[in-house]
Coordinates of C-alpha atoms in Angstrom, one line a residue:
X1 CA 81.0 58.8 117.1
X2 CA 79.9 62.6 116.8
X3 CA 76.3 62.7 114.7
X4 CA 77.0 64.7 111.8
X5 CA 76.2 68.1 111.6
X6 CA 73.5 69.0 110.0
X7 CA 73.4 72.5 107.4
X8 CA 71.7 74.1 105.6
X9 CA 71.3 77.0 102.9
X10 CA 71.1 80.8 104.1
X11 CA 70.4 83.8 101.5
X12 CA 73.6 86.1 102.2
X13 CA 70.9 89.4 100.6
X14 CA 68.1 88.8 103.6
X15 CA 69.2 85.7 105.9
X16 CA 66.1 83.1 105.1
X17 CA 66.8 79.8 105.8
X18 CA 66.3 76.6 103.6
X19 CA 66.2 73.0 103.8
X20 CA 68.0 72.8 100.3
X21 CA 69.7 74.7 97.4
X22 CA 67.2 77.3 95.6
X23 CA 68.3 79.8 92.2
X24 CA 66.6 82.1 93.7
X25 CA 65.4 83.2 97.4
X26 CA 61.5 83.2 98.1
X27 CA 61.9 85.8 100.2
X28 CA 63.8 88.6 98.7
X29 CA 63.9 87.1 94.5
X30 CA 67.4 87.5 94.8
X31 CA 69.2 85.0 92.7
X32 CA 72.1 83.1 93.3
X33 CA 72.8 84.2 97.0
X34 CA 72.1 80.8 98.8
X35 CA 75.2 79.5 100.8
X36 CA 75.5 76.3 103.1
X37 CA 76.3 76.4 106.2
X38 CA 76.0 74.5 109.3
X39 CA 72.9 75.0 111.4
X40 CA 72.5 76.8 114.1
X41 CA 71.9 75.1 117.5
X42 CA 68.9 75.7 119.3
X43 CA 69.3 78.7 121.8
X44 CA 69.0 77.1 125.3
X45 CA 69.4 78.7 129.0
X46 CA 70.4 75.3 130.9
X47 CA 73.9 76.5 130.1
X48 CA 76.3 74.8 127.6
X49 CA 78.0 76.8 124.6
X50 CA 74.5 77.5 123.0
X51 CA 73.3 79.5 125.8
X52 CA 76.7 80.9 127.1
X53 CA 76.4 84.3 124.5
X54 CA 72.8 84.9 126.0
X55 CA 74.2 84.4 129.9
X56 CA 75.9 87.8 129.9
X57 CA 72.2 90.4 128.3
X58 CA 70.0 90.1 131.6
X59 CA 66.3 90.3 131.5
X60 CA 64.5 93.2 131.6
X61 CA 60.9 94.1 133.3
X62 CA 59.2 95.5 129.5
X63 CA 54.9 95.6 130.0
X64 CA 53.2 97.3 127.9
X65 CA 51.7 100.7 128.6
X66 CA 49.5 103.5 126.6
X67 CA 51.5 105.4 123.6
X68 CA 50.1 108.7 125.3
X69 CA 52.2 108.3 128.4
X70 CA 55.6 107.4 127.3
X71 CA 57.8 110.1 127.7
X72 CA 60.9 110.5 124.8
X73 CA 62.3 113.6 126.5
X74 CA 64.7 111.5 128.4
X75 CA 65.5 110.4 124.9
X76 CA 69.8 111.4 126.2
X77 CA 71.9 112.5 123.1
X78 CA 75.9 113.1 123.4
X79 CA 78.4 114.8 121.3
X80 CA 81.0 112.9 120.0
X81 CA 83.3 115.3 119.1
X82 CA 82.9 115.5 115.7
X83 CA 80.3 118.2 114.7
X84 CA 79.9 116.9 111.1
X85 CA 79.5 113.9 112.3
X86 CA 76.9 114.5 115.1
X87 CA 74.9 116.4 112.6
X88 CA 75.1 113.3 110.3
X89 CA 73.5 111.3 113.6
X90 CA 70.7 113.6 113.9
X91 CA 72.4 115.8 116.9
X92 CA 74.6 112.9 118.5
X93 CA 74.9 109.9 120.1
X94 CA 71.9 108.7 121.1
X95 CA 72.5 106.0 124.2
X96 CA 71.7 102.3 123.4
X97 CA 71.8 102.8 119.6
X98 CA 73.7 100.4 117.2
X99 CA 75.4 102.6 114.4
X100 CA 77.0 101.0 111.3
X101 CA 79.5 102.4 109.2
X102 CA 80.4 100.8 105.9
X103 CA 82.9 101.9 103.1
X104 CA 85.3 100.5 100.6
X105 CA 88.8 99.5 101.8
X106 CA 90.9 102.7 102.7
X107 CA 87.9 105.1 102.3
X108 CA 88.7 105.7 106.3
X109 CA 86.3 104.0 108.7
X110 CA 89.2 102.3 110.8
X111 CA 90.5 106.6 111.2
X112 CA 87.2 108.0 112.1
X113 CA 85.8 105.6 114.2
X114 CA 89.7 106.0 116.0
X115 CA 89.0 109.5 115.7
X116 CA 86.0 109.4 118.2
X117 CA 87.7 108.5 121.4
X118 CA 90.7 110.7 121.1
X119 CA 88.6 113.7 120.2
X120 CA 86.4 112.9 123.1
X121 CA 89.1 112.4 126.4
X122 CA 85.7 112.9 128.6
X123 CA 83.9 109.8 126.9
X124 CA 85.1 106.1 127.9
X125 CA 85.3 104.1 125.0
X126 CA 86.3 100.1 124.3
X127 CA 87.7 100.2 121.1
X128 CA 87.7 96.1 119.8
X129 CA 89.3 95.2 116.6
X130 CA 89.6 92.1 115.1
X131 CA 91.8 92.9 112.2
X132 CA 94.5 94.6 114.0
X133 CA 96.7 94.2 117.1
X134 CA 97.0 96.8 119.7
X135 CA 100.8 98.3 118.8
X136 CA 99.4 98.9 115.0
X137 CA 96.3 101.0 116.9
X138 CA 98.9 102.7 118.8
X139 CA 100.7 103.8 115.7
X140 CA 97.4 105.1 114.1
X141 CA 96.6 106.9 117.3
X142 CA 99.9 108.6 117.4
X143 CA 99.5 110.0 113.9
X144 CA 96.1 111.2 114.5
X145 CA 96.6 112.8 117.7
X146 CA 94.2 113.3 120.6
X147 CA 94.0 112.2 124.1
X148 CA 93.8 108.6 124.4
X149 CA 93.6 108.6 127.9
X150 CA 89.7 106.9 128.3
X151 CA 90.5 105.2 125.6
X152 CA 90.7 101.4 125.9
X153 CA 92.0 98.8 122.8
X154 CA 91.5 95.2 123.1
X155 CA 92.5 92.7 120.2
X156 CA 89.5 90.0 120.2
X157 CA 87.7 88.5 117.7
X158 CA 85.4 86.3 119.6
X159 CA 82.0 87.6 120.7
X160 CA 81.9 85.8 123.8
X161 CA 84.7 87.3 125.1
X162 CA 83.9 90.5 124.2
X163 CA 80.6 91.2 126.2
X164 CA 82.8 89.5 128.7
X165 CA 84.9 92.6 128.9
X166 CA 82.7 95.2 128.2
X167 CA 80.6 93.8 131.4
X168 CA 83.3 94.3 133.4
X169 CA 84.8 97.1 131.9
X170 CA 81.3 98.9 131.5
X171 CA 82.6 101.0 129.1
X172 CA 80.6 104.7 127.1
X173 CA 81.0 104.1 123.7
X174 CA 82.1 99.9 122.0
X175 CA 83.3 100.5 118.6
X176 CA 83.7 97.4 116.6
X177 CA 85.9 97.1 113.7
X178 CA 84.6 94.7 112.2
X179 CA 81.7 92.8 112.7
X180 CA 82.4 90.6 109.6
X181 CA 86.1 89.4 111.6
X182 CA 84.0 88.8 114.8
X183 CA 82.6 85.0 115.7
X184 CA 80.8 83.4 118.0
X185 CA 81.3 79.8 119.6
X186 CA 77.8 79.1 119.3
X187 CA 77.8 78.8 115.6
X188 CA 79.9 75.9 113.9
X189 CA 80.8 78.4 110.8
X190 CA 83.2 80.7 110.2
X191 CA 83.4 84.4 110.8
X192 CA 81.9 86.7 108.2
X193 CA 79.2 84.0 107.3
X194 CA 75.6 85.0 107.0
X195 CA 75.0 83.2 110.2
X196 CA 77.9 84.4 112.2
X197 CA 77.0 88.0 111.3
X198 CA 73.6 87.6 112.3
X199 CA 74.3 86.1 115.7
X200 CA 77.0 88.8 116.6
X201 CA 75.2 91.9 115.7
X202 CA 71.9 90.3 117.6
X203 CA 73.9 89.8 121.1
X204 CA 75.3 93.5 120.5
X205 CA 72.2 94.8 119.5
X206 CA 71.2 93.0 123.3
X207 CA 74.0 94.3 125.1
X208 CA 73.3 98.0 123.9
X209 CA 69.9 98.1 124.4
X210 CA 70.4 96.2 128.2
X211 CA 73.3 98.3 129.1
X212 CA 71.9 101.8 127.0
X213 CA 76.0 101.6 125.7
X214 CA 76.3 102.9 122.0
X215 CA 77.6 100.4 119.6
X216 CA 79.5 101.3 116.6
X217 CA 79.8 98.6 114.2
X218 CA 82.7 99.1 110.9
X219 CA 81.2 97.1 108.3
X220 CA 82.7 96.2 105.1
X221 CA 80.8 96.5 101.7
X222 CA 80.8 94.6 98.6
X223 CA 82.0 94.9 94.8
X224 CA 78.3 96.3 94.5
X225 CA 78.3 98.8 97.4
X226 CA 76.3 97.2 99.7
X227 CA 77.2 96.4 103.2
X228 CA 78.5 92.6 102.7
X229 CA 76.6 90.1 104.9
X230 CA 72.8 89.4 105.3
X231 CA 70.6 92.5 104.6
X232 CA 69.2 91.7 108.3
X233 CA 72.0 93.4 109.3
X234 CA 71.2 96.9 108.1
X235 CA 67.7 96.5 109.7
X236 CA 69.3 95.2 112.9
X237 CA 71.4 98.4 113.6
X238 CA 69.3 102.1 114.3
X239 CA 72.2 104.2 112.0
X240 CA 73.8 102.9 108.4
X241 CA 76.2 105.5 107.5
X242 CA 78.2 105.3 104.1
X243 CA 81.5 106.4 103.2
X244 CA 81.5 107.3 99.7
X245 CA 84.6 109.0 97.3
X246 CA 87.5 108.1 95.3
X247 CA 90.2 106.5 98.2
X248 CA 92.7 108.2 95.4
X249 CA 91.6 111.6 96.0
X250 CA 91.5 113.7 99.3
X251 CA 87.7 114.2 100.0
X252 CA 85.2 111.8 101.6
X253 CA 81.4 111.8 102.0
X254 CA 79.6 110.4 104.9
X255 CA 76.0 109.9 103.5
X256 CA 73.1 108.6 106.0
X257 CA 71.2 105.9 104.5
X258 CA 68.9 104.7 107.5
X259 CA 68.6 106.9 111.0
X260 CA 66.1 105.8 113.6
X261 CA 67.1 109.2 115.5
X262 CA 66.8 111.5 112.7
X263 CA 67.1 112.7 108.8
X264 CA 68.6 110.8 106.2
X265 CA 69.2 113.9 104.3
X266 CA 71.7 114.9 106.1
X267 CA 75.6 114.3 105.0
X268 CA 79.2 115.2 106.2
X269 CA 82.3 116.1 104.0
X270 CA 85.5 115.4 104.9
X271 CA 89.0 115.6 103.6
X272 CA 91.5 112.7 104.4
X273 CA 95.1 114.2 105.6
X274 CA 98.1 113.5 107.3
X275 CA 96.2 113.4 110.4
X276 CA 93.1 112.3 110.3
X277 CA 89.8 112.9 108.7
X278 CA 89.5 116.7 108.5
X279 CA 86.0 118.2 109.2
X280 CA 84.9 120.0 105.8
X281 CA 82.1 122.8 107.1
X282 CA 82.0 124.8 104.4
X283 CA 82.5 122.4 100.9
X284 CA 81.3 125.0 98.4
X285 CA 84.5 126.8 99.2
X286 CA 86.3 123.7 98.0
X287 CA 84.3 122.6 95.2
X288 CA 84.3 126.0 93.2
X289 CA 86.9 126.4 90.2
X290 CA 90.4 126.4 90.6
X291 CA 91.7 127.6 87.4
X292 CA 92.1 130.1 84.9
X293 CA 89.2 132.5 84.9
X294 CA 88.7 131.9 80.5
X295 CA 88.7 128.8 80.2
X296 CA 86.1 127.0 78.3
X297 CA 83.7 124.3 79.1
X298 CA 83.5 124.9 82.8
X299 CA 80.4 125.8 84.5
X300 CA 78.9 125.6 88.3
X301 CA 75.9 124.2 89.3
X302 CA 74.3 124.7 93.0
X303 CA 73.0 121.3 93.5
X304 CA 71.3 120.1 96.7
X305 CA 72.4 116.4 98.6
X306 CA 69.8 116.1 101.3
X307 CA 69.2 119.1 102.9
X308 CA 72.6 121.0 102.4
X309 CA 73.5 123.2 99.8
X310 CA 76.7 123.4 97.6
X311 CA 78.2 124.3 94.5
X312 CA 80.3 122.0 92.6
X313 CA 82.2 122.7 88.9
X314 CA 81.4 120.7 86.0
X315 CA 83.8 120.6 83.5
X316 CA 83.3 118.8 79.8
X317 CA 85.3 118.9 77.0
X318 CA 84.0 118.6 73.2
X319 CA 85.8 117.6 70.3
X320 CA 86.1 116.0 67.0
X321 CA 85.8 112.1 67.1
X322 CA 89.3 111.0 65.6
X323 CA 88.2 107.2 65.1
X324 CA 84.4 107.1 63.8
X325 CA 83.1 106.2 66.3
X326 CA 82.0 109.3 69.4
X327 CA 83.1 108.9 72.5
X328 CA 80.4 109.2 75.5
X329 CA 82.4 109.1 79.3
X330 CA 80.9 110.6 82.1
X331 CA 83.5 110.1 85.5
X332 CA 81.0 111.3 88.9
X333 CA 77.7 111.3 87.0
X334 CA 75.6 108.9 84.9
X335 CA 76.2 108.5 81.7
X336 CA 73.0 107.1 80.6
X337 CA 71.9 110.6 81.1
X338 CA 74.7 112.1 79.8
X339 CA 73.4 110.8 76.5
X340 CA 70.0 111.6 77.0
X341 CA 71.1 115.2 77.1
X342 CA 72.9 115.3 74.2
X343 CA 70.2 113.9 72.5
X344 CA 68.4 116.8 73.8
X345 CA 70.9 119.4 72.4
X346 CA 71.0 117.6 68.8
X347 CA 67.0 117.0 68.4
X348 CA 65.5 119.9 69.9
X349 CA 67.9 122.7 69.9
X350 CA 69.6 122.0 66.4
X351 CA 73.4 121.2 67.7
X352 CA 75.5 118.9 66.0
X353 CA 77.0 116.7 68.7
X354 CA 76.5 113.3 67.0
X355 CA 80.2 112.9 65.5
X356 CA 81.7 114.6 68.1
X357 CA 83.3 113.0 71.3
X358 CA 81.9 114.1 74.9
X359 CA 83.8 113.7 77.8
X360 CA 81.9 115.1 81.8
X361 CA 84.1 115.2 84.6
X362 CA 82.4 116.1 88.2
X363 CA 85.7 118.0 90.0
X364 CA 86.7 116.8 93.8
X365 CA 85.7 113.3 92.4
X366 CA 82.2 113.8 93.6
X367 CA 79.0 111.7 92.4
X368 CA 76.0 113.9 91.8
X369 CA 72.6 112.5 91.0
X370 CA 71.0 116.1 91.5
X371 CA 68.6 116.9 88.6
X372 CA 69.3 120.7 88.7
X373 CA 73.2 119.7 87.4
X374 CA 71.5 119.2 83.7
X375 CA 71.7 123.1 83.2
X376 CA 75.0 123.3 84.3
X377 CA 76.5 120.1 82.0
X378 CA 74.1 121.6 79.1
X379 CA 76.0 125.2 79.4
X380 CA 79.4 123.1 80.0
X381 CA 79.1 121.1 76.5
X382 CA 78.0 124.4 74.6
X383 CA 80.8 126.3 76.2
X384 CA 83.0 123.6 75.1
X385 CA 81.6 123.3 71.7
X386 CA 81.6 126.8 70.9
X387 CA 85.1 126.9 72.8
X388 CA 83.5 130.2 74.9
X389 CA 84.1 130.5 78.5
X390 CA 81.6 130.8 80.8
X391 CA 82.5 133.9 83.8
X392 CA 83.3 132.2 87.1
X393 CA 81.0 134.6 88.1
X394 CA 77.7 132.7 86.7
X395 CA 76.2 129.4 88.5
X396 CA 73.3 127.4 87.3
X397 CA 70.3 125.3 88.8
X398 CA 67.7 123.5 86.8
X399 CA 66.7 120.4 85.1
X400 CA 66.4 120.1 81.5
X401 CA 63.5 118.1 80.0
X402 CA 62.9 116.1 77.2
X403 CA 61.3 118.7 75.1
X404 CA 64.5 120.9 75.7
X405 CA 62.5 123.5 78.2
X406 CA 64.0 124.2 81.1
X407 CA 62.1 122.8 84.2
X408 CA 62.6 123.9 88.3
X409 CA 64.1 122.1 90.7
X410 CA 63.4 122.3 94.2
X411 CA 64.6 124.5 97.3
X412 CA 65.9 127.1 94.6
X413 CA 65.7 129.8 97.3
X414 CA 68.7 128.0 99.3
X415 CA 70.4 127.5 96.2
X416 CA 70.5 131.0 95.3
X417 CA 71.4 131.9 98.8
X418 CA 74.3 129.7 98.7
X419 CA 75.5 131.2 95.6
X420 CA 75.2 134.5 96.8
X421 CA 77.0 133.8 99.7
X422 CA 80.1 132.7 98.0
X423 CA 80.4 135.7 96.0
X424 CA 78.6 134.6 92.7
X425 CA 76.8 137.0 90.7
X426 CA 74.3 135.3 88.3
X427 CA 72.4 131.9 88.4
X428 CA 70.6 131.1 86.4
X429 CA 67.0 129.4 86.9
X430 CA 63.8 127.7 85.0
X431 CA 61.0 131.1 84.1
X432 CA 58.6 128.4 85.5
X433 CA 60.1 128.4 89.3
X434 CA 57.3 130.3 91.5
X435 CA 57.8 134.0 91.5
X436 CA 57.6 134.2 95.3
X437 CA 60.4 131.8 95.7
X438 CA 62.9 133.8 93.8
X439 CA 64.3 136.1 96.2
X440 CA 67.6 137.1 96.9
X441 CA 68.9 137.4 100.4
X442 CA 70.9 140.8 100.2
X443 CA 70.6 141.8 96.1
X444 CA 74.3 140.9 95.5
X445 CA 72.8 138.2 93.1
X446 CA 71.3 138.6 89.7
X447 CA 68.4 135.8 89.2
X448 CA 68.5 135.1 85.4
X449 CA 65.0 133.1 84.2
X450 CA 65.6 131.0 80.9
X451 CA 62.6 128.3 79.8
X452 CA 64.3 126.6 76.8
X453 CA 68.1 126.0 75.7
X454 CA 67.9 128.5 73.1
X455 CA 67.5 130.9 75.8
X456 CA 70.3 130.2 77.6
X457 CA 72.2 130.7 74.6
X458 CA 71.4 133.8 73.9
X459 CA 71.6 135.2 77.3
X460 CA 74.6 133.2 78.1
X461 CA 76.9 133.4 74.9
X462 CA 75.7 137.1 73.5

């Protein structure tokens, strides 16, 4: 008779292990994360199923030496075809890195990641999914185009078999898609667990660093964003990359949350078509207004997300509340601060938005968390209220404080350049931003200084 197996309770937020149930982790104070599952065997190399996963990563000759004499200039990057994306990578593929791409269903990680190998005929790639067979790959890759000559498909969802052909394949590039449909006979639970995740992504994490191949890993994410499975995962992997944007509109984001090989400030834009994910170089050009030149309640504000600059519209509309009660929605930026705005406009600049519905809508269907937006959605609400338009002309970048003055933001210089580049002929600024820093590339621009709301209204709405 088979001894029963024996299990026991993982955190699915970090992966610690415990003998029983616990409300909440010890290690990470999550609460309520603690699934049972069954235990792991013991790793062993006398042979068996337990040490069949570790039979295929060899051994390598590691000693220590001095941190003076190691040389990174052999550090070998790649392109991958994709400049947006290389940029997003810190420069391109770096060989023997884990990347790991996560994203809400639809947002496109199963197109770029297919994108890759038939933008890059040069570079041989092992494409492995476990959620689709090889003809539905084939129909994808015929709508997206490319040369799919290096590129190899294999259906397989378990792990062993996997390294199995990669070894013998020896391929460039292993994309995975996913790692939560991928399982491993050496753990008695099924795929996607906390345990099963853990165990795949640590043999691929082997296999890339033994065989310097560059693993990309698709990763799904959960109703709260994150990437689902044990938070070991994202420190596992050297690149998390997240697909952000509504999956109903045509633009995507491809934000770096965690590069071992460079900047997390960096991010790619993208616009989903009939063929593909379309590299977006220039997303100011997209992002400005598209309407009627007097139409109130629109402004432009040249917000920074990492290290790139762009301008993106802000549109609000202001009217009478017709129930009561005022209505507060804010769709691509936070509402919380929405209010604490208005509150701003009523208390210390004297307008009377308090029965009055609000509504803030960020165009492209874009999140913005960038302070300098508050002038622009300030200027949006009065335009609206007043029912004054605002010349497509005029962009704004600042933060508004509590005390109504109008505070600086940073990198204002790239701001202004970007707005001058695209043709815009005032922005307007905090008076407290350095003078040294406001400069103007080729004098096409006007640099307007405002310190307070009432300021901006009179230089805005004269």
């Amino acid at each position: 008779m088979a001894g029963k197996i024996k299990t026991v309770w993982y955190c699915s937020s970090c992966g610690n292990e415990s003998p029983k149930w616990m409300g909440r982790c010890p290690a990470c104070g999550e609460w309520n994360t603690m699934v049972e599952e069954p235990k792991a065997p013991k790793e062993s190399n006398a042979g068996g199923v337990a040490g069949r996963s570790r039979a295929y990563i060899s051994t390598t000759d590691a000693h220590p030496e001095p941190l003076n004499s190691i040389d990174f200039s052999d550090e070998n990057r790649f392109s991958i075809g994709n400049a947006e994306l290389d940029r997003v990578l810190g420069g391109g593929m770096v060989e023997g890195s884990m990347v790991l791409i996560g994203g809400e269903p639809g947002i496109g990680k199963s197109t770029l990641s297919l994108q890759i190998p038939l933008h890059c005929p040069h570079l041989k790639t092992l494409y492995v999914s476990g959620e689709e067979s090889a003809k539905q790959i084939k129909l994808r890759a015929q709508r997206l185009g490319g040369d799919d000559s290096q590129c190899l498909v294999l259906s397989e969802t378990l792990l062993e078999n996997i390294l199995e052909h990669a070894r013998s394949v020896q391929p460039e590039l292993l994309i995975i898609d996913s790692i939560q449909t991928i399982y491993s006979q050496s753990i008695e639970s099924s795929a996607g667990s906390v345990s099963q995740v853990r165990e795949c992504a640590s043999a691929l994490l082997r296999y890339a660093k033994e065989t310097s191949t560059p693993v990309i890993l698709i990763g799904h994410i959960t109703k709260d964003g994150t990437i689902a499975g044990p938070k070991i995962l994202e420190h596992i992997v050297d690149v998390v990359l997240l697909f952000e944007g509504d999956t109903k509109g045509s633009y995507r984001i491809l934000r770096s949350i965690k590069n071992r090989f460079g900047s997390t400030d960096e991010l790619a834009v993208f616009e989903m078509t009939g063929s593909g994910l379309r590299e977006v170089s220039n997303p100011s050009e997209i992002l400005i207004p598209m309407h009627q030149d007097d139409l109130s309640g629109v402004a432009v504000s040249a917000m920074m997300d990492g290290t790139r600059p762009f301008l993106v519209e802000i549109q609000a509309l202001v009217s009478t509340a017709a129930y009561g009660t005022p209505q507060r929605s804010a769709t691509g930026f936070d509402s919380r601060r929405l209010n604490m705005l208005l509150a701003v406009l009523e208390k210390r600049s004297g307008f009377k938005l308090a029965a009055k519905d609000v509504f803030l809508n960020v165009a492209g269907g874009l999140r913005v968390t960038d302070p300098a937006c508050d002038l622009a959605i300030v200027a949006s609400v009065l335009s609206s209220n007043f029912d004054l338009y605002i010349s497509p002309k005029i962009c704004f970048a600042a933060e508004v404080g509590l005390s109504g003055e109008i505070r600086p933001v940073s990198q204002v210089e790239r701001r202004i350049a970007e707005a001058e580049k695209l043709g815009f002929e005032q922005i307007f600024i905090s008076s407290f931003n350095r003078s040294d820093s406001i400069k103007t590339k080729d004098g096409h621009i006007q640099v307007v200084a405002v310190s307070d709301i009432p300021a901006l209204c009179r230089k805005l709405f004269q």
